[in-house]
PDB file of C-alpha atoms in Angstrom:
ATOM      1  CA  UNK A   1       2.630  32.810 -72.550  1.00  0.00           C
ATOM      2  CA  UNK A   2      -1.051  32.012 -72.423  1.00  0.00           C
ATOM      3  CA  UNK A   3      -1.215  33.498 -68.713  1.00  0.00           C
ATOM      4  CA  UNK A   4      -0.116  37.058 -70.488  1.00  0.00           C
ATOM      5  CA  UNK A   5      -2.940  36.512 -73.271  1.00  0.00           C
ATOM      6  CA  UNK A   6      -6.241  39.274 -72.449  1.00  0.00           C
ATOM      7  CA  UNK A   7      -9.319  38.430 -73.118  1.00  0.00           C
ATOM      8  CA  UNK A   8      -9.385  40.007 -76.392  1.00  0.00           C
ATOM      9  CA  UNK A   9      -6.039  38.941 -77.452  1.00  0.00           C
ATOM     10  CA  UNK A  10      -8.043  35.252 -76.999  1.00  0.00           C
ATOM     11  CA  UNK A  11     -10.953  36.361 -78.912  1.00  0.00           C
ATOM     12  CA  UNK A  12      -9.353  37.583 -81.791  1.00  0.00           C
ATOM     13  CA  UNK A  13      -5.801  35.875 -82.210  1.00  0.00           C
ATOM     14  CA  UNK A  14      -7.245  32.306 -80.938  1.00  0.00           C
ATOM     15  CA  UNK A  15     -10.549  32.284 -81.558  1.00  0.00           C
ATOM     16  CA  UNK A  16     -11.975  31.532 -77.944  1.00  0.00           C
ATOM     17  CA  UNK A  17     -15.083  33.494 -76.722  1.00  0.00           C
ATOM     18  CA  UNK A  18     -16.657  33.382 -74.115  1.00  0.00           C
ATOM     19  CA  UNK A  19     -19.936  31.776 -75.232  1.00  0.00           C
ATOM     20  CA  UNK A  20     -17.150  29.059 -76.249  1.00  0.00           C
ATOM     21  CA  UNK A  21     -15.610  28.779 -72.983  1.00  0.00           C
ATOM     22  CA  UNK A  22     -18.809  28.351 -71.511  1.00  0.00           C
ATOM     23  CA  UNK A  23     -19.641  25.563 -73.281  1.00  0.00           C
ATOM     24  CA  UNK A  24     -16.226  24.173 -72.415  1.00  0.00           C
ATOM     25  CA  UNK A  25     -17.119  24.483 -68.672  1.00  0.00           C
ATOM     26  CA  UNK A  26     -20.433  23.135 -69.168  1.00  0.00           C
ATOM     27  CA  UNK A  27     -19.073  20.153 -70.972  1.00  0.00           C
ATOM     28  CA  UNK A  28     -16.923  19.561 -68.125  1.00  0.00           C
ATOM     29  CA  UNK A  29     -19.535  19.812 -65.602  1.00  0.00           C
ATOM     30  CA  UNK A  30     -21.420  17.538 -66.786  1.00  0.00           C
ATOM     31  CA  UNK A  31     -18.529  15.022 -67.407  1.00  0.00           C
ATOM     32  CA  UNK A  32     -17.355  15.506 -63.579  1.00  0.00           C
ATOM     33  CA  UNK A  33     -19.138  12.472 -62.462  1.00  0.00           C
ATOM     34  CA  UNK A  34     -19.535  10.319 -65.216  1.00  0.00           C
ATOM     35  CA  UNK A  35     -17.029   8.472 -67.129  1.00  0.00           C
ATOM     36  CA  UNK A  36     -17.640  10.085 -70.586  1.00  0.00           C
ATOM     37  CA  UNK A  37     -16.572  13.048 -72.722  1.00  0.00           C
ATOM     38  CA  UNK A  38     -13.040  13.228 -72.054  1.00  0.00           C
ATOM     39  CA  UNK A  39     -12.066  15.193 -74.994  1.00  0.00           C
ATOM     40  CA  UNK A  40     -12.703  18.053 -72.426  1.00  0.00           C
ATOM     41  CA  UNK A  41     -11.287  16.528 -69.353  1.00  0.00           C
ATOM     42  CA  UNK A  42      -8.624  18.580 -67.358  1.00  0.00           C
ATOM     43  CA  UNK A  43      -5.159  16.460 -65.919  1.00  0.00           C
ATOM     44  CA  UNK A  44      -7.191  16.222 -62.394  1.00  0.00           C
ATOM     45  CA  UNK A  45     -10.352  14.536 -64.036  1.00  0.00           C
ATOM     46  CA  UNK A  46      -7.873  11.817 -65.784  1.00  0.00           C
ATOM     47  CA  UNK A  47      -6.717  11.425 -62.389  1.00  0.00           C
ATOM     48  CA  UNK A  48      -9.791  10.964 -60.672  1.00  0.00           C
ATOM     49  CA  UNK A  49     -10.953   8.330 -63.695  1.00  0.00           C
ATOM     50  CA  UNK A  50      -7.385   6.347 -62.959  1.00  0.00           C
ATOM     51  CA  UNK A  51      -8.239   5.967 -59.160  1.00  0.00           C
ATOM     52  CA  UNK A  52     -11.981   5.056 -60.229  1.00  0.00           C
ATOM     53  CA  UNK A  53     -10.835   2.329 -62.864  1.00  0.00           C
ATOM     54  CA  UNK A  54      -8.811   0.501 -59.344  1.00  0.00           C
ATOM     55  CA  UNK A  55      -5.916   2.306 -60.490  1.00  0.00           C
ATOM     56  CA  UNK A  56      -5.140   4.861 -57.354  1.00  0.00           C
ATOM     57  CA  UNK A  57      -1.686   3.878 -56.058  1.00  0.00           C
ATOM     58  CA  UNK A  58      -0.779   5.370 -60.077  1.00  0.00           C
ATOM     59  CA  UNK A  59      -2.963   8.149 -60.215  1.00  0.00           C
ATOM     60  CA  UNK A  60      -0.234  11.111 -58.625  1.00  0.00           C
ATOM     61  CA  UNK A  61       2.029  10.149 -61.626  1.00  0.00           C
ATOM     62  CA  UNK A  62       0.090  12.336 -64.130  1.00  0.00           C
ATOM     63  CA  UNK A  63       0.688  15.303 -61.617  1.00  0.00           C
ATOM     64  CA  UNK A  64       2.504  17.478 -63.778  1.00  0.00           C
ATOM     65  CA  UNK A  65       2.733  14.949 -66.795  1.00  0.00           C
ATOM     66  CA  UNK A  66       0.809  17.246 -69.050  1.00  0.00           C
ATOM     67  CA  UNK A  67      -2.195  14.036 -69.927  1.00  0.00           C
ATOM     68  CA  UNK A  68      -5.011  15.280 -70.190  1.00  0.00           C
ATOM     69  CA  UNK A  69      -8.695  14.456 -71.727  1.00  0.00           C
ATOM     70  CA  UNK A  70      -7.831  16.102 -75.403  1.00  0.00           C
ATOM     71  CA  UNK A  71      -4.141  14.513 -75.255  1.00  0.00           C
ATOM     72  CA  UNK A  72      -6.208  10.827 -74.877  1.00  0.00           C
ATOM     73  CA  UNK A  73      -8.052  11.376 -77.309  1.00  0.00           C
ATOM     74  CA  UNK A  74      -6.289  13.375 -80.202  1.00  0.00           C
ATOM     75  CA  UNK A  75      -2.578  12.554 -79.791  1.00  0.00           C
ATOM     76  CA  UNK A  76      -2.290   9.802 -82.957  1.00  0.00           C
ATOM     77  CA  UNK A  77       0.986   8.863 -80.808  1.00  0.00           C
ATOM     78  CA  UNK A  78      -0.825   8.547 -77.000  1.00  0.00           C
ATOM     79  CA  UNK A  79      -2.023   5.053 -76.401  1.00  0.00           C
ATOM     80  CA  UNK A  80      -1.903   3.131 -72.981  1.00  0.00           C
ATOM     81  CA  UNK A  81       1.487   2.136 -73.520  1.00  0.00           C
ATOM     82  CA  UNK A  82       1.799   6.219 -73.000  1.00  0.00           C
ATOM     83  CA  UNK A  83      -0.749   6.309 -70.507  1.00  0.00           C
ATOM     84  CA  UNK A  84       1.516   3.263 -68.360  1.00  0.00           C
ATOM     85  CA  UNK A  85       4.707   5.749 -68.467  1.00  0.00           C
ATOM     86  CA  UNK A  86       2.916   8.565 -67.171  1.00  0.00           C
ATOM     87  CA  UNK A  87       1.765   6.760 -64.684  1.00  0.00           C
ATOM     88  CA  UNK A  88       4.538   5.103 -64.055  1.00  0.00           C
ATOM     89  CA  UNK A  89       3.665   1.761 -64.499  1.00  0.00           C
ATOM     90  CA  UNK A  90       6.607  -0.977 -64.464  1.00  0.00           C
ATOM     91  CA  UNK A  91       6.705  -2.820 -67.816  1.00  0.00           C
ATOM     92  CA  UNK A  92       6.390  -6.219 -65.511  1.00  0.00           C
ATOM     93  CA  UNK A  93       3.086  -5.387 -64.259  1.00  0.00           C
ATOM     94  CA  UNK A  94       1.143  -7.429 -67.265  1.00  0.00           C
ATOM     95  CA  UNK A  95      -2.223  -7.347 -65.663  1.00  0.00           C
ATOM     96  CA  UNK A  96      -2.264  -3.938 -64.688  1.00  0.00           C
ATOM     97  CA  UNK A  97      -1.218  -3.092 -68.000  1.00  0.00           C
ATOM     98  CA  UNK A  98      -3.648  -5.223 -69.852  1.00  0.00           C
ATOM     99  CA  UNK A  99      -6.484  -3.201 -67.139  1.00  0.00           C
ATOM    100  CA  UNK A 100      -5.313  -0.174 -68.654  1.00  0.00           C
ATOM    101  CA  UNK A 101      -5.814  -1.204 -72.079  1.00  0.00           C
ATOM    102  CA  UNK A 102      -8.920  -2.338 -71.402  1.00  0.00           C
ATOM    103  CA  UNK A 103     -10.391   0.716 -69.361  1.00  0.00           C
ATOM    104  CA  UNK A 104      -8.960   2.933 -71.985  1.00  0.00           C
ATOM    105  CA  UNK A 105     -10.639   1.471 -74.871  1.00  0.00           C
ATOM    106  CA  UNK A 106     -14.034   1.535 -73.460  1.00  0.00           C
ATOM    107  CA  UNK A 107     -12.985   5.101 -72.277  1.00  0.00           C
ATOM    108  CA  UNK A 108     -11.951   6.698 -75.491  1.00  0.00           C
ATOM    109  CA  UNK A 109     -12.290   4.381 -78.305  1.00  0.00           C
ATOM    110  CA  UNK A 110     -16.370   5.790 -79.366  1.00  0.00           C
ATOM    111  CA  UNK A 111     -14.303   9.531 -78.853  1.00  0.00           C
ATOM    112  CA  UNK A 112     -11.301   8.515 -80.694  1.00  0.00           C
ATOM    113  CA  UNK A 113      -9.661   9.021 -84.580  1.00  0.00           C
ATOM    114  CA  UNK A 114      -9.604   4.530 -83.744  1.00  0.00           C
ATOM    115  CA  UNK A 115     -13.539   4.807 -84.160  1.00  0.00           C
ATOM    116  CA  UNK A 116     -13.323   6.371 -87.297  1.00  0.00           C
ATOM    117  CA  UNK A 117     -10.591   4.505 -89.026  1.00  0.00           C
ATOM    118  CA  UNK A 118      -7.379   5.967 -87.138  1.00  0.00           C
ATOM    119  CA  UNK A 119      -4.873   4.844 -84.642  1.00  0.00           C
ATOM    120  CA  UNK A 120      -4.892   1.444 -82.601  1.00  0.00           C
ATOM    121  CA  UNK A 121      -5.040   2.447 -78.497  1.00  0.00           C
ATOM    122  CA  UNK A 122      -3.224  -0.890 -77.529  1.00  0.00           C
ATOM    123  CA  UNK A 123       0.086  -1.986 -76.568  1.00  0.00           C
ATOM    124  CA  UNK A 124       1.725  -4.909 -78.619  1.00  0.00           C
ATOM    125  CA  UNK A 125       0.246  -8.239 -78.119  1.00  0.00           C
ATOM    126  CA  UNK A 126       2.090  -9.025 -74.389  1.00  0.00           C
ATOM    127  CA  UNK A 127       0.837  -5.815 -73.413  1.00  0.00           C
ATOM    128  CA  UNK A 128       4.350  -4.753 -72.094  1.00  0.00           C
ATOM    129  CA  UNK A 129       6.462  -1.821 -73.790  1.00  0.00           C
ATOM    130  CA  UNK A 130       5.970  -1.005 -77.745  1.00  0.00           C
ATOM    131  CA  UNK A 131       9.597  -2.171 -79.275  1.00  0.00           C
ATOM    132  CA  UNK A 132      12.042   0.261 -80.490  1.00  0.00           C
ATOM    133  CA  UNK A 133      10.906  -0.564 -84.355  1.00  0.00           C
ATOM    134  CA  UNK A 134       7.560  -0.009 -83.440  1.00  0.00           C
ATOM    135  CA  UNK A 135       8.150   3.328 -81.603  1.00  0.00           C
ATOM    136  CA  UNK A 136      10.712   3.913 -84.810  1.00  0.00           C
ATOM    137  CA  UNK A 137       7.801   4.039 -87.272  1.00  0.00           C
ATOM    138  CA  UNK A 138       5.337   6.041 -85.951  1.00  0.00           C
ATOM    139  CA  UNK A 139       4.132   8.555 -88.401  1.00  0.00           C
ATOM    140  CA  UNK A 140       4.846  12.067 -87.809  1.00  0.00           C
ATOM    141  CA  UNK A 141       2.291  14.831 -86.678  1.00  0.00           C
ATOM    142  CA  UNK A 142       0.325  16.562 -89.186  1.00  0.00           C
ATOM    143  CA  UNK A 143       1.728  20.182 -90.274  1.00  0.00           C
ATOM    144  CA  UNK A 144      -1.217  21.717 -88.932  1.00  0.00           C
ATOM    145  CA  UNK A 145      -1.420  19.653 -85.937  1.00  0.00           C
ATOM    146  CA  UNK A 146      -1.593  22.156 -82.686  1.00  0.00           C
ATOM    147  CA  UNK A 147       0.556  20.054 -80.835  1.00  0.00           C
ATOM    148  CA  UNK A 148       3.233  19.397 -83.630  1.00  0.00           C
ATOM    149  CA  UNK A 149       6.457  20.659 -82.005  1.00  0.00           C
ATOM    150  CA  UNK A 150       5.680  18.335 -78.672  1.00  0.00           C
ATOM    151  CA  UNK A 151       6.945  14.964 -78.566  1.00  0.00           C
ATOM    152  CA  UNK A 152       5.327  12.098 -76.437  1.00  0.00           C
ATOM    153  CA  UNK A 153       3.673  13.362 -73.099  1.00  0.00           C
ATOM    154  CA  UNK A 154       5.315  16.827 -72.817  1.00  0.00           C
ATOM    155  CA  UNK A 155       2.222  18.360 -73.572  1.00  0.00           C
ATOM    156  CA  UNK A 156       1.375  20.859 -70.634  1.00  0.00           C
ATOM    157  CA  UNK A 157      -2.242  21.080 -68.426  1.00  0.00           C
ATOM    158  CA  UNK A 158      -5.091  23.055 -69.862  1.00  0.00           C
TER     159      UNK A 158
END
């Protein structure tokens, strides 16, 4: 649908000018090379960060897994137990894991609702897979939540 959207359909239905979606690109520009900002990073920049964090025989699972910078950061149910499916990351690997976590909260955690009181980026405490009564009892998205009727990493590339 938002292929079919005109520039004035974005304007006035959405919001989105194009003074705004300047600022978007310049935000990304200056992010390109630097490991910061990455509320505004596309699916390719996550990728690039994943084979700069050591990371690059992982990084072509987010092809086409919909992560991207604002997902990171915004999703209260993405943390690296997320970002280890996407990137398809065997529950065995403990270290790799554990790097993850790591990388991720120095990534995102000054961006992140965890900064300001919110959600915990971690895995459990062995760092392998969150168990089913954990994953049970996560709290559901907020009404107005733009991402409400998605569940997990479904969430499609912007």
């Amino acid at each position: 649908m938002l292929n079919s959207l005109t520039r004035r359909d974005l304007e006035r239905h959405l919001n989105i000018t194009k003074k705004f979606h300047q600022a978007l690109q310049a935000r990304r520009i200056q992010c390109e090379h630097q490991n910061a900002d990455p509320m505004v990073w596309t699916s390719h920049r996550v990728m690039k960060w994943i084979r700069d964090i050591d990371l690059k025989e992982f990084a072509e699972g987010l092809l086409n897994s919909g992560v991207h910078g604002a997902v990171m950061v915004l999703d209260p149910t993405f943390n690296t137990d997320s970002m280890a499916t996407a990137l398809g990351i065997p529950n065995n690997k403990h270290m790799v894991r554990r790097h993850l976590v790591e990388e991720m909260k120095t990534l995102i955690g000054p961006a992140s609702p965890k900064a300001r009181g919110g959600r915990d980026l971690s895995c459990h405490g062995s760092c392998g897979s969150l168990p089913r009564e954990v994953r049970d009892r996560t709290p559901p998205r907020a009404e107005a939540s733009p991402i409400r009727g998605y569940t997990s990493i479904e969430v499609t590339n912007v």
